Short mmCIF file of C-alpha atoms in Angstrom, two decimals:
data_model
loop_
_atom_site.label_atom_id
_atom_site.label_comp_id
_atom_site.label_asym_id
_atom_site.label_seq_id
_atom_site.Cartn_x
_atom_site.Cartn_y
_atom_site.Cartn_z
CA MET A 1 92.98 -50.30 -54.67
CA ILE A 2 89.37 -50.89 -56.50
CA GLN A 3 87.38 -52.04 -53.38
CA ARG A 4 88.88 -48.89 -50.46
CA SER A 5 87.93 -46.68 -53.67
CA ASN A 6 84.57 -48.09 -53.74
CA GLN A 7 83.71 -47.81 -49.52
CA LYS A 8 84.77 -44.10 -49.41
CA VAL A 9 82.24 -42.84 -52.49
CA ILE A 10 79.72 -44.82 -50.47
CA GLN A 11 80.72 -43.04 -47.09
CA ARG A 12 80.91 -39.56 -49.01
CA LEU A 13 77.17 -40.99 -49.91
CA ILE A 14 76.03 -41.77 -46.84
CA TRP A 15 77.69 -38.34 -44.89
CA CYS A 16 75.57 -36.07 -48.34
CA ALA A 17 72.43 -38.06 -47.12
CA ALA A 18 72.70 -37.12 -43.04
CA LEU A 19 73.84 -33.87 -44.55
CA CYS A 20 70.21 -33.16 -46.42
CA LEU A 21 68.09 -34.65 -43.52
CA THR A 22 70.03 -32.44 -41.26
CA LEU A 23 69.11 -29.69 -43.72
CA LEU A 24 65.51 -30.66 -43.99
CA ALA A 25 65.02 -30.58 -40.40
CA LEU A 26 66.23 -27.17 -39.80
CA SER A 27 63.98 -25.96 -43.00
CA ALA A 28 61.11 -27.56 -40.97
CA CYS A 29 62.21 -26.11 -37.26
CA LYS A 30 62.17 -22.49 -39.30
CA LYS A 31 59.28 -22.80 -40.92
CA GLU A 32 57.04 -24.35 -37.92
CA GLU A 33 58.60 -21.27 -35.36
CA SER A 34 57.23 -18.71 -37.99
CA GLN A 35 53.47 -19.91 -37.95
CA THR A 36 53.79 -20.30 -34.17
CA PRO A 37 51.51 -17.61 -32.23
CA GLY A 38 53.81 -14.90 -30.33
CA LYS A 39 56.55 -15.79 -32.23
CA ARG A 40 58.80 -13.45 -35.00
CA PRO A 41 62.02 -14.51 -37.42
CA GLY A 42 64.75 -13.73 -34.75
CA ASN A 43 62.32 -15.71 -31.38
CA ARG A 44 60.90 -12.23 -31.52
CA PRO A 45 57.40 -12.37 -29.45
CA ALA A 46 54.61 -11.78 -31.59
CA ALA A 47 51.81 -9.60 -30.32
CA ILE A 48 48.18 -11.36 -30.08
CA GLN A 49 45.32 -10.23 -30.87
CA VAL A 50 42.86 -9.47 -28.50
CA GLN A 51 39.21 -7.71 -27.60
CA THR A 52 38.92 -5.43 -24.98
CA THR A 53 36.06 -4.79 -22.53
CA THR A 54 35.49 -1.53 -19.57
CA VAL A 55 35.21 -3.00 -16.36
CA GLN A 56 31.16 -2.55 -15.85
CA ARG A 57 28.76 -1.46 -13.07
CA MET A 58 25.43 -3.60 -12.34
CA SER A 59 22.77 -3.51 -9.75
CA VAL A 60 22.90 -6.37 -7.12
CA GLN A 61 20.10 -7.96 -4.81
CA ARG A 62 21.09 -9.42 -1.64
CA GLN A 63 19.86 -12.30 -0.66
CA VAL A 64 19.89 -15.58 1.32
CA ASP A 65 19.16 -19.12 1.41
CA LEU A 66 16.40 -20.34 3.53
CA SER A 67 15.25 -24.05 4.11
CA GLY A 68 12.25 -25.39 6.01
CA THR A 69 9.01 -26.78 6.67
CA LEU A 70 5.42 -25.17 5.95
CA MET A 71 3.14 -25.52 8.57
CA SER A 72 -0.25 -24.05 10.01
CA PRO A 73 -0.41 -21.29 11.88
CA ASP A 74 -3.75 -23.18 13.54
CA GLN A 75 -4.19 -26.13 14.14
CA ALA A 76 -7.37 -26.91 16.03
CA LYS A 77 -8.09 -30.59 17.73
CA VAL A 78 -12.23 -30.05 18.26
CA SER A 79 -13.29 -32.33 20.84
CA SER A 80 -16.48 -33.24 22.64
CA GLU A 81 -18.22 -31.00 25.53
CA VAL A 82 -20.49 -32.77 26.17
CA ALA A 83 -21.19 -36.53 26.32
CA GLY A 84 -23.48 -38.41 24.21
CA MET A 85 -24.13 -40.87 21.35
CA VAL A 86 -22.98 -39.77 17.88
CA ARG A 87 -26.01 -39.48 15.71
CA GLN A 88 -24.48 -37.78 12.25
CA VAL A 89 -21.05 -37.13 11.24
CA LEU A 90 -21.31 -34.41 8.75
CA VAL A 91 -17.50 -34.06 6.95
CA GLU A 92 -15.21 -36.37 5.52
CA LEU A 93 -11.44 -36.02 5.61
CA GLY A 94 -9.97 -32.97 3.21
CA HIS A 95 -13.21 -30.67 3.67
CA GLU A 96 -12.64 -27.69 4.31
CA VAL A 97 -15.06 -25.95 6.55
CA LYS A 98 -15.71 -22.07 8.04
CA PRO A 99 -16.12 -21.13 11.15
CA GLY A 100 -19.22 -22.55 13.40
CA GLN A 101 -19.89 -25.23 10.94
CA ILE A 102 -21.86 -28.00 12.08
CA LEU A 103 -19.10 -31.01 11.81
CA LEU A 104 -21.08 -33.80 13.45
CA LYS A 105 -24.47 -33.98 15.93
CA LEU A 106 -25.00 -36.04 19.44
CA GLU A 107 -27.58 -37.79 20.49
CA PRO A 108 -30.00 -34.60 22.33
CA ARG A 109 -32.84 -36.66 24.35
CA GLU A 110 -30.67 -36.86 28.15
CA LEU A 111 -29.56 -33.09 27.12
CA GLU A 112 -33.45 -31.99 26.41
CA LEU A 113 -34.53 -33.08 29.45
CA ALA A 114 -32.19 -31.61 31.63
CA LEU A 115 -32.78 -28.23 30.05
CA SER A 116 -36.58 -29.21 30.88
CA ARG A 117 -35.28 -29.78 34.33
CA ALA A 118 -33.70 -26.87 35.04
CA ILE A 119 -37.02 -24.37 33.53
CA SER A 120 -38.74 -26.11 35.65
CA LEU A 121 -36.95 -24.97 38.84
CA LEU A 122 -36.44 -21.86 37.61
CA ARG A 123 -40.37 -21.60 37.30
CA GLN A 124 -40.93 -22.38 40.44
CA THR A 125 -38.05 -20.02 42.21
CA GLU A 126 -39.77 -16.67 40.27
CA ALA A 127 -43.19 -17.86 41.52
CA GLN A 128 -42.48 -17.22 44.54
CA LEU A 129 -40.78 -13.62 43.62
CA GLY A 130 -43.65 -12.75 41.99
CA ILE A 131 -41.70 -13.23 38.57
CA ASP A 132 -44.61 -14.16 35.96
CA GLY A 133 -42.08 -14.35 33.14
CA THR A 134 -44.18 -12.49 31.10
CA LYS A 135 -44.88 -9.18 32.21
CA VAL A 136 -42.48 -9.42 35.27
CA LYS A 137 -39.23 -10.44 34.63
CA GLU A 138 -37.68 -9.45 37.71
CA PRO A 139 -38.59 -9.91 41.21
CA LEU A 140 -40.50 -7.44 43.13
CA ARG A 141 -39.81 -4.92 45.83
CA ASP A 142 -39.67 -7.23 48.90
CA GLU A 143 -42.92 -5.33 50.24
CA GLU A 144 -44.68 -6.22 47.49
CA ILE A 145 -43.68 -10.03 47.84
CA SER A 146 -46.81 -11.77 49.51
CA VAL A 147 -44.09 -13.82 51.66
CA VAL A 148 -43.22 -10.47 53.25
CA ARG A 149 -47.14 -8.41 53.03
CA THR A 150 -48.48 -11.48 54.77
CA ALA A 151 -45.49 -10.62 57.69
CA ILE A 152 -45.87 -6.97 57.82
CA ALA A 153 -49.54 -7.47 58.44
CA ASN A 154 -49.31 -9.98 61.13
CA ARG A 155 -46.57 -7.38 62.91
CA ASP A 156 -48.81 -4.29 62.49
CA ASP A 157 -51.69 -6.66 63.92
CA ALA A 158 -49.66 -7.40 67.12
CA ARG A 159 -48.56 -4.37 67.22
CA ALA A 160 -52.20 -2.64 67.49
CA GLN A 161 -53.28 -5.29 69.76
CA LEU A 162 -49.99 -4.86 71.94
CA ALA A 163 -51.52 -1.35 71.86
CA ARG A 164 -54.61 -1.63 73.25
CA ALA A 165 -53.41 -4.49 75.72
CA ARG A 166 -51.66 -1.70 77.35
CA ARG A 167 -54.15 0.77 77.24
CA LEU A 168 -56.95 -1.35 79.27
CA ARG A 169 -54.57 -2.99 81.34
CA ASN A 170 -53.44 0.93 83.04
CA GLN A 171 -57.01 1.12 83.70
CA ASN A 172 -57.08 -2.65 85.30
CA LEU A 173 -59.69 -3.45 82.80
CA LEU A 174 -57.52 -6.25 81.66
CA ALA A 175 -54.80 -8.89 83.27
CA GLN A 176 -51.49 -9.34 83.39
CA ALA A 177 -51.11 -12.67 81.47
CA ASP A 178 -53.54 -11.04 78.69
CA LEU A 179 -50.38 -8.07 78.19
CA ASP A 180 -47.68 -10.91 78.39
CA THR A 181 -49.16 -12.87 75.74
CA SER A 182 -49.47 -9.53 73.36
CA GLU A 183 -46.21 -8.49 73.82
CA THR A 184 -45.26 -12.01 72.81
CA ARG A 185 -47.26 -12.29 69.88
CA VAL A 186 -45.69 -8.92 68.41
CA LYS A 187 -42.32 -10.56 69.18
CA VAL A 188 -43.16 -13.50 67.23
CA THR A 189 -44.34 -11.57 64.08
CA GLU A 190 -41.62 -9.41 64.55
CA ALA A 191 -39.28 -12.60 64.08
CA ALA A 192 -41.61 -13.88 61.07
CA TYR A 193 -41.62 -10.96 59.31
CA GLN A 194 -37.52 -10.89 59.49
CA SER A 195 -37.44 -14.60 58.45
CA ALA A 196 -39.85 -13.76 55.59
CA MET A 197 -36.53 -11.10 55.00
CA GLU A 198 -34.15 -13.42 55.35
CA SER A 199 -35.94 -16.06 52.78
CA ILE A 200 -37.09 -13.35 49.77
CA SER A 201 -33.41 -12.59 50.14
CA SER A 202 -32.07 -16.58 49.86
CA LEU A 203 -34.92 -16.74 46.49
CA LYS A 204 -32.84 -14.14 45.04
CA ALA A 205 -30.01 -15.69 45.26
CA SER A 206 -31.35 -19.37 43.82
CA LEU A 207 -33.15 -17.16 41.19
CA GLN A 208 -30.03 -16.24 39.71
CA GLU A 209 -28.29 -19.96 40.22
CA ARG A 210 -31.29 -20.77 38.52
CA ARG A 211 -31.32 -18.83 35.96
CA ALA A 212 -27.31 -19.62 35.39
CA ALA A 213 -28.78 -23.76 35.32
CA VAL A 214 -30.85 -23.21 32.74
CA GLU A 215 -28.06 -21.11 30.65
CA LEU A 216 -25.57 -24.21 30.75
CA ALA A 217 -28.33 -26.79 29.94
CA GLN A 218 -29.06 -24.99 26.72
CA LYS A 219 -25.37 -24.77 26.26
CA LYS A 220 -24.58 -28.60 26.80
CA LEU A 221 -27.80 -29.04 24.29
CA ASP A 222 -26.41 -26.58 21.78
CA ASP A 223 -23.03 -28.73 22.51
CA ALA A 224 -24.94 -31.42 21.19
CA ASP A 225 -24.26 -30.29 17.66
CA ILE A 226 -20.00 -29.80 17.13
CA ARG A 227 -18.91 -26.64 15.59
CA ALA A 228 -15.36 -25.66 13.93
CA PRO A 229 -14.18 -22.73 15.67
CA VAL A 230 -11.95 -21.66 13.29
CA ALA A 231 -11.46 -22.25 9.82
CA GLY A 232 -9.84 -24.89 7.99
CA SER A 233 -9.83 -28.63 6.85
CA VAL A 234 -10.30 -31.88 8.02
CA SER A 235 -7.34 -33.57 8.34
CA GLU A 236 -8.37 -36.70 10.69
CA ARG A 237 -11.45 -37.84 11.73
CA LEU A 238 -12.07 -39.74 15.00
CA VAL A 239 -15.62 -41.03 15.47
CA PHE A 240 -18.20 -42.39 13.98
CA PRO A 241 -21.89 -42.73 14.10
CA GLY A 242 -23.19 -44.72 16.72
CA GLU A 243 -20.25 -44.50 18.89
CA PHE A 244 -20.98 -42.68 22.24
CA ILE A 245 -18.16 -40.23 24.02
CA ARG A 246 -17.32 -38.70 26.79
CA GLU A 247 -16.60 -35.17 27.51
CA ASN A 248 -13.39 -33.61 26.53
CA THR A 249 -12.89 -36.82 23.38
CA PRO A 250 -11.30 -35.30 20.41
CA VAL A 251 -13.66 -36.58 17.59
CA ILE A 252 -12.10 -34.31 14.48
CA ASN A 253 -8.71 -32.04 14.02
CA LEU A 254 -8.48 -29.11 11.73
CA VAL A 255 -5.44 -27.24 10.26
CA GLN A 256 -5.69 -23.67 8.69
CA MET A 257 -5.10 -23.68 5.16
CA ASN A 258 -4.38 -20.07 4.06
CA PRO A 259 -2.09 -18.48 4.97
CA LEU A 260 0.20 -20.56 5.48
CA LYS A 261 3.92 -20.25 7.74
CA LEU A 262 7.33 -21.04 6.94
CA LYS A 263 9.24 -22.03 9.82
CA THR A 264 13.14 -21.82 9.17
CA ALA A 265 16.03 -21.12 10.49
CA VAL A 266 19.52 -18.38 9.53
CA GLN A 267 22.68 -18.52 10.60
CA GLU A 268 23.38 -15.83 13.31
CA LYS A 269 25.85 -13.76 11.16
CA TYR A 270 23.04 -13.11 8.91
CA ALA A 271 21.05 -11.84 12.45
CA SER A 272 21.48 -7.86 11.49
CA LEU A 273 20.48 -8.20 7.86
CA ILE A 274 16.94 -10.25 8.50
CA GLN A 275 14.10 -8.29 8.83
CA PRO A 276 10.19 -8.58 9.50
CA ASN A 277 7.98 -7.85 5.99
CA GLN A 278 11.33 -8.68 3.92
CA PRO A 279 10.05 -10.32 0.63
CA VAL A 280 10.59 -13.94 0.55
CA GLN A 281 10.73 -16.46 -2.77
CA PHE A 282 10.76 -20.58 -2.38
CA SER A 283 9.81 -23.64 -4.40
CA VAL A 284 8.82 -27.06 -2.99
CA GLU A 285 9.22 -30.33 -5.18
CA SER A 286 5.89 -30.94 -6.13
CA PHE A 287 5.46 -28.17 -7.93
CA PRO A 288 9.02 -27.46 -9.60
CA ASP A 289 8.15 -25.22 -11.67
CA ALA A 290 5.89 -22.75 -9.87
CA VAL A 291 7.75 -20.11 -7.23
CA PHE A 292 5.78 -18.96 -3.96
CA LYS A 293 5.98 -16.15 -2.57
CA GLY A 294 5.99 -14.57 0.96
CA ARG A 295 6.56 -12.36 3.67
CA ILE A 296 8.43 -12.85 7.38
CA ALA A 297 6.27 -12.15 9.54
CA PHE A 298 8.80 -13.32 12.80
CA VAL A 299 11.89 -13.12 13.66
CA SER A 300 13.32 -14.77 16.87
CA PRO A 301 15.50 -12.68 18.70
CA ALA A 302 17.57 -15.45 20.68
CA ILE A 303 20.25 -17.40 18.87
CA ASP A 304 19.89 -21.91 19.20
CA GLN A 305 23.44 -21.96 20.82
CA ALA A 306 23.54 -25.72 19.71
CA THR A 307 22.89 -25.38 15.71
CA ARG A 308 23.67 -21.33 15.95
CA THR A 309 21.01 -20.16 14.05
CA PHE A 310 17.81 -17.93 14.68
CA ALA A 311 14.16 -18.59 13.81
CA VAL A 312 12.01 -17.33 10.81
CA GLU A 313 8.60 -17.59 10.32
CA VAL A 314 7.38 -16.03 6.89
CA LEU A 315 3.30 -15.94 5.83
CA VAL A 316 2.06 -17.48 2.69
CA ASP A 317 -0.64 -16.81 0.69
CA ASN A 318 -2.71 -19.98 -0.15
CA GLN A 319 -5.75 -18.93 -1.83
CA ASP A 320 -5.36 -21.64 -3.97
CA ARG A 321 -4.93 -24.47 -2.07
CA ARG A 322 -2.16 -26.00 -4.06
CA LEU A 323 0.31 -25.85 -0.69
CA LYS A 324 0.42 -27.88 1.74
CA PRO A 325 1.34 -28.26 5.97
CA GLY A 326 4.28 -30.81 5.84
CA PHE A 327 6.34 -29.40 2.48
CA PHE A 328 9.68 -28.94 2.17
CA ALA A 329 10.39 -25.66 1.02
CA LYS A 330 14.10 -24.09 -0.61
CA GLY A 331 13.87 -20.56 -1.70
CA VAL A 332 16.17 -16.83 -0.96
CA ILE A 333 15.32 -14.00 1.45
CA PHE A 334 15.68 -10.93 -0.34
CA THR A 335 17.72 -8.61 2.47
CA ARG A 336 18.86 -5.66 0.54
CA ARG A 337 20.20 -4.65 -3.41
CA ASP A 338 23.01 -2.65 -4.06
CA ASP A 339 23.54 -0.70 -6.81
CA ASP A 340 26.67 0.65 -8.96
CA VAL A 341 28.88 -2.48 -7.95
CA LEU A 342 31.92 -3.09 -10.32
CA ALA A 343 31.30 -6.32 -12.80
CA ALA A 344 33.06 -7.83 -15.43
CA PRO A 345 31.90 -9.75 -18.63
CA GLU A 346 31.86 -13.51 -18.69
CA ASP A 347 34.04 -13.15 -21.53
CA ALA A 348 36.79 -11.21 -19.49
CA VAL A 349 37.27 -14.12 -16.97
CA SER A 350 39.34 -17.06 -16.49
CA THR A 351 38.40 -19.55 -13.70
CA LEU A 352 41.34 -22.47 -13.06
CA ALA A 353 42.10 -24.69 -10.22
CA GLY A 354 38.87 -22.47 -8.31
CA VAL A 355 41.53 -19.35 -8.89
CA SER A 356 39.62 -16.29 -10.67
CA ALA A 357 41.42 -14.38 -13.03
CA VAL A 358 41.40 -11.39 -15.43
CA PHE A 359 43.94 -9.70 -17.87
CA VAL A 360 43.81 -6.59 -17.68
CA ILE A 361 45.52 -4.74 -20.62
CA GLU A 362 48.16 -1.25 -19.83
CA ASN A 363 49.88 0.23 -22.84
CA ASN A 364 49.59 -3.16 -25.44
CA LYS A 365 51.14 -5.45 -22.63
CA VAL A 366 49.29 -8.07 -20.35
CA ARG A 367 48.51 -8.10 -16.31
CA GLN A 368 47.25 -10.85 -15.14
CA GLN A 369 45.07 -10.40 -11.87
CA ILE A 370 43.66 -12.22 -9.61
CA VAL A 371 39.70 -11.44 -8.37
CA ALA A 372 36.96 -12.07 -6.12
CA LEU A 373 33.89 -13.10 -7.55
CA GLY A 374 30.43 -12.41 -6.28
CA ALA A 375 27.51 -12.84 -7.84
CA HIS A 376 26.57 -13.66 -11.09
CA GLU A 377 24.00 -12.18 -13.00
CA GLY A 378 23.18 -12.79 -16.76
CA ASN A 379 26.35 -12.64 -18.48
CA LEU A 380 28.14 -10.47 -15.35
CA TYR A 381 29.87 -11.65 -12.68
CA GLU A 382 30.53 -8.95 -9.85
CA ILE A 383 34.37 -7.69 -8.75
CA VAL A 384 34.14 -8.50 -4.93
CA ASN A 385 38.29 -7.56 -4.58
CA GLY A 386 40.91 -7.10 -7.19
CA LEU A 387 39.56 -4.37 -9.55
CA LYS A 388 39.11 -0.56 -9.19
CA GLY A 389 36.71 0.13 -11.60
CA SER A 390 38.89 2.07 -14.22
CA GLU A 391 40.79 -1.06 -16.46
CA ILE A 392 40.29 -2.15 -19.96
CA LEU A 393 40.39 -5.77 -19.87
CA ALA A 394 40.69 -8.41 -22.79
CA THR A 395 37.78 -10.99 -23.54
CA SER A 396 39.95 -13.17 -26.02
CA ASN A 397 42.13 -15.40 -26.38
CA LEU A 398 42.27 -15.62 -23.16
CA ASN A 399 44.21 -19.06 -23.04
CA LEU A 400 47.35 -16.83 -24.82
CA LEU A 401 47.74 -14.39 -22.62
CA ALA A 402 50.21 -14.08 -19.24
CA THR A 403 51.68 -11.18 -17.76
CA GLY A 404 54.26 -9.36 -20.04
CA VAL A 405 52.72 -10.51 -23.52
CA SER A 406 52.19 -7.96 -26.22
CA VAL A 407 48.70 -7.72 -27.84
CA ASP A 408 47.14 -6.15 -30.25
CA VAL A 409 43.84 -4.11 -29.76
CA LYS A 410 41.70 -5.16 -32.22
CA GLN A 411 38.49 -4.18 -30.95
CA ALA A 412 37.69 -2.40 -27.30
CA GLY A 413 34.46 -2.65 -25.34
CA GLY A 414 31.70 -0.17 -25.26
CA PRO A 415 30.57 1.84 -22.72
CA PRO A 416 29.56 0.33 -19.30
CA SER A 417 26.55 -1.43 -19.38
CA PRO A 418 23.57 -1.65 -16.33
CA GLY A 419 23.63 -5.45 -15.34
CA LYS A 420 20.48 -6.38 -15.61
CA LYS A 421 18.16 -6.49 -11.96
CA PRO A 422 17.79 -10.41 -10.40
CA GLU A 423 14.55 -11.71 -9.71
CA LYS A 424 15.81 -13.91 -6.90
CA GLU A 425 18.19 -14.08 -4.15
CA ALA A 426 20.67 -15.82 -2.83
CA SER A 427 22.57 -18.39 -0.26
CA ALA A 428 22.60 -18.61 3.26
CA GLY A 429 26.06 -20.21 3.48
CA GLY A 430 27.00 -16.55 1.63
CA GLU A 431 25.09 -13.53 0.65
CA LYS A 432 25.31 -13.17 -2.67
CA GLY A 433 23.04 -12.06 -5.74
CA GLY A 434 20.96 -14.85 -8.19
CA ARG A 435 18.49 -16.78 -9.58
CA LEU A 436 16.28 -18.54 -7.42
#
């Protein structure tokens, strides 16, 4: 009997201990529920305190990404126009030259002799035409040239002799044979006069040829000093002193350094946006902290069917010579500026798994609104789609908000503030605003 009584006491103690543990657990659960945000005793949701702001407005500079290669707009492969031995090379790799500057000299002796021979032949022809080269520089009239004067005199004398012979023959004072001789002499002198005139015409034509030959010989002598046709820098030196070169042999390669041309290609969907004279900003790997500027000079009217792009060429000022042909450049083309576009602060935007949303406050209730974001400028996001512009947005405790949750507005945002003007423009993958 005593043993059974002890067992009952022990069972009662165990039940009492279990009851106490249960009561303690329930008390702890109620305390935890009372401390949980958004809950009130009796499972009623508590209002979450949030700060708010209004939908703002900003200006967005639209832009299109570009990437391309800097090129020299003019590249000259300077060649020798005459054959000869290289006497002296006056420039080296990297030297900058001006138009007309002497690059190298050829041995001129053979060219000087050719010029002397051409001048000698010219003087001979001039002498035949009565040109002394000092006072008289153009041919005399045909009648004043000695050969023609001689022919005219002989012809006139023969005609006079024929007239006398005919008078004497009419008086039977001269034999018929002598009259025939006079007539023949007249024909011979007239032919001589005609020949003299033709000779003078030929000499006048030859005079022009001899003068051209002298000018050509003089030009070849001048070409012994090979000069730069354009301004630029020496990119390659192809000959050395003592080397004999033929005509049309390349000797120096020149590249123009200012301005440079940035060649790029833009996707065809931006064809309506890209226009000449639009500003461009870009950077290069050699100067990562520097921003270079240019303007669109040329836009291709045709689309490349293989790449679905069209060519664009940008002129870039390079007075400091920091940029070099061949540099790879990445930057943007500024297209248009849109004013008064909808924007929301960064604090009001929540992005999860690539989906952006804002929390609109209406009658102290939350409504989650999916939005499409555009340009990001300063601390503002452009709202492309999803808002009308009159909404009030939550900017705090976004991770606790959901559609239908009650909120207690702690502080309302001030009046809309204008967005900061962008300094650079954005991508060719999608037209948007932003910094380079």
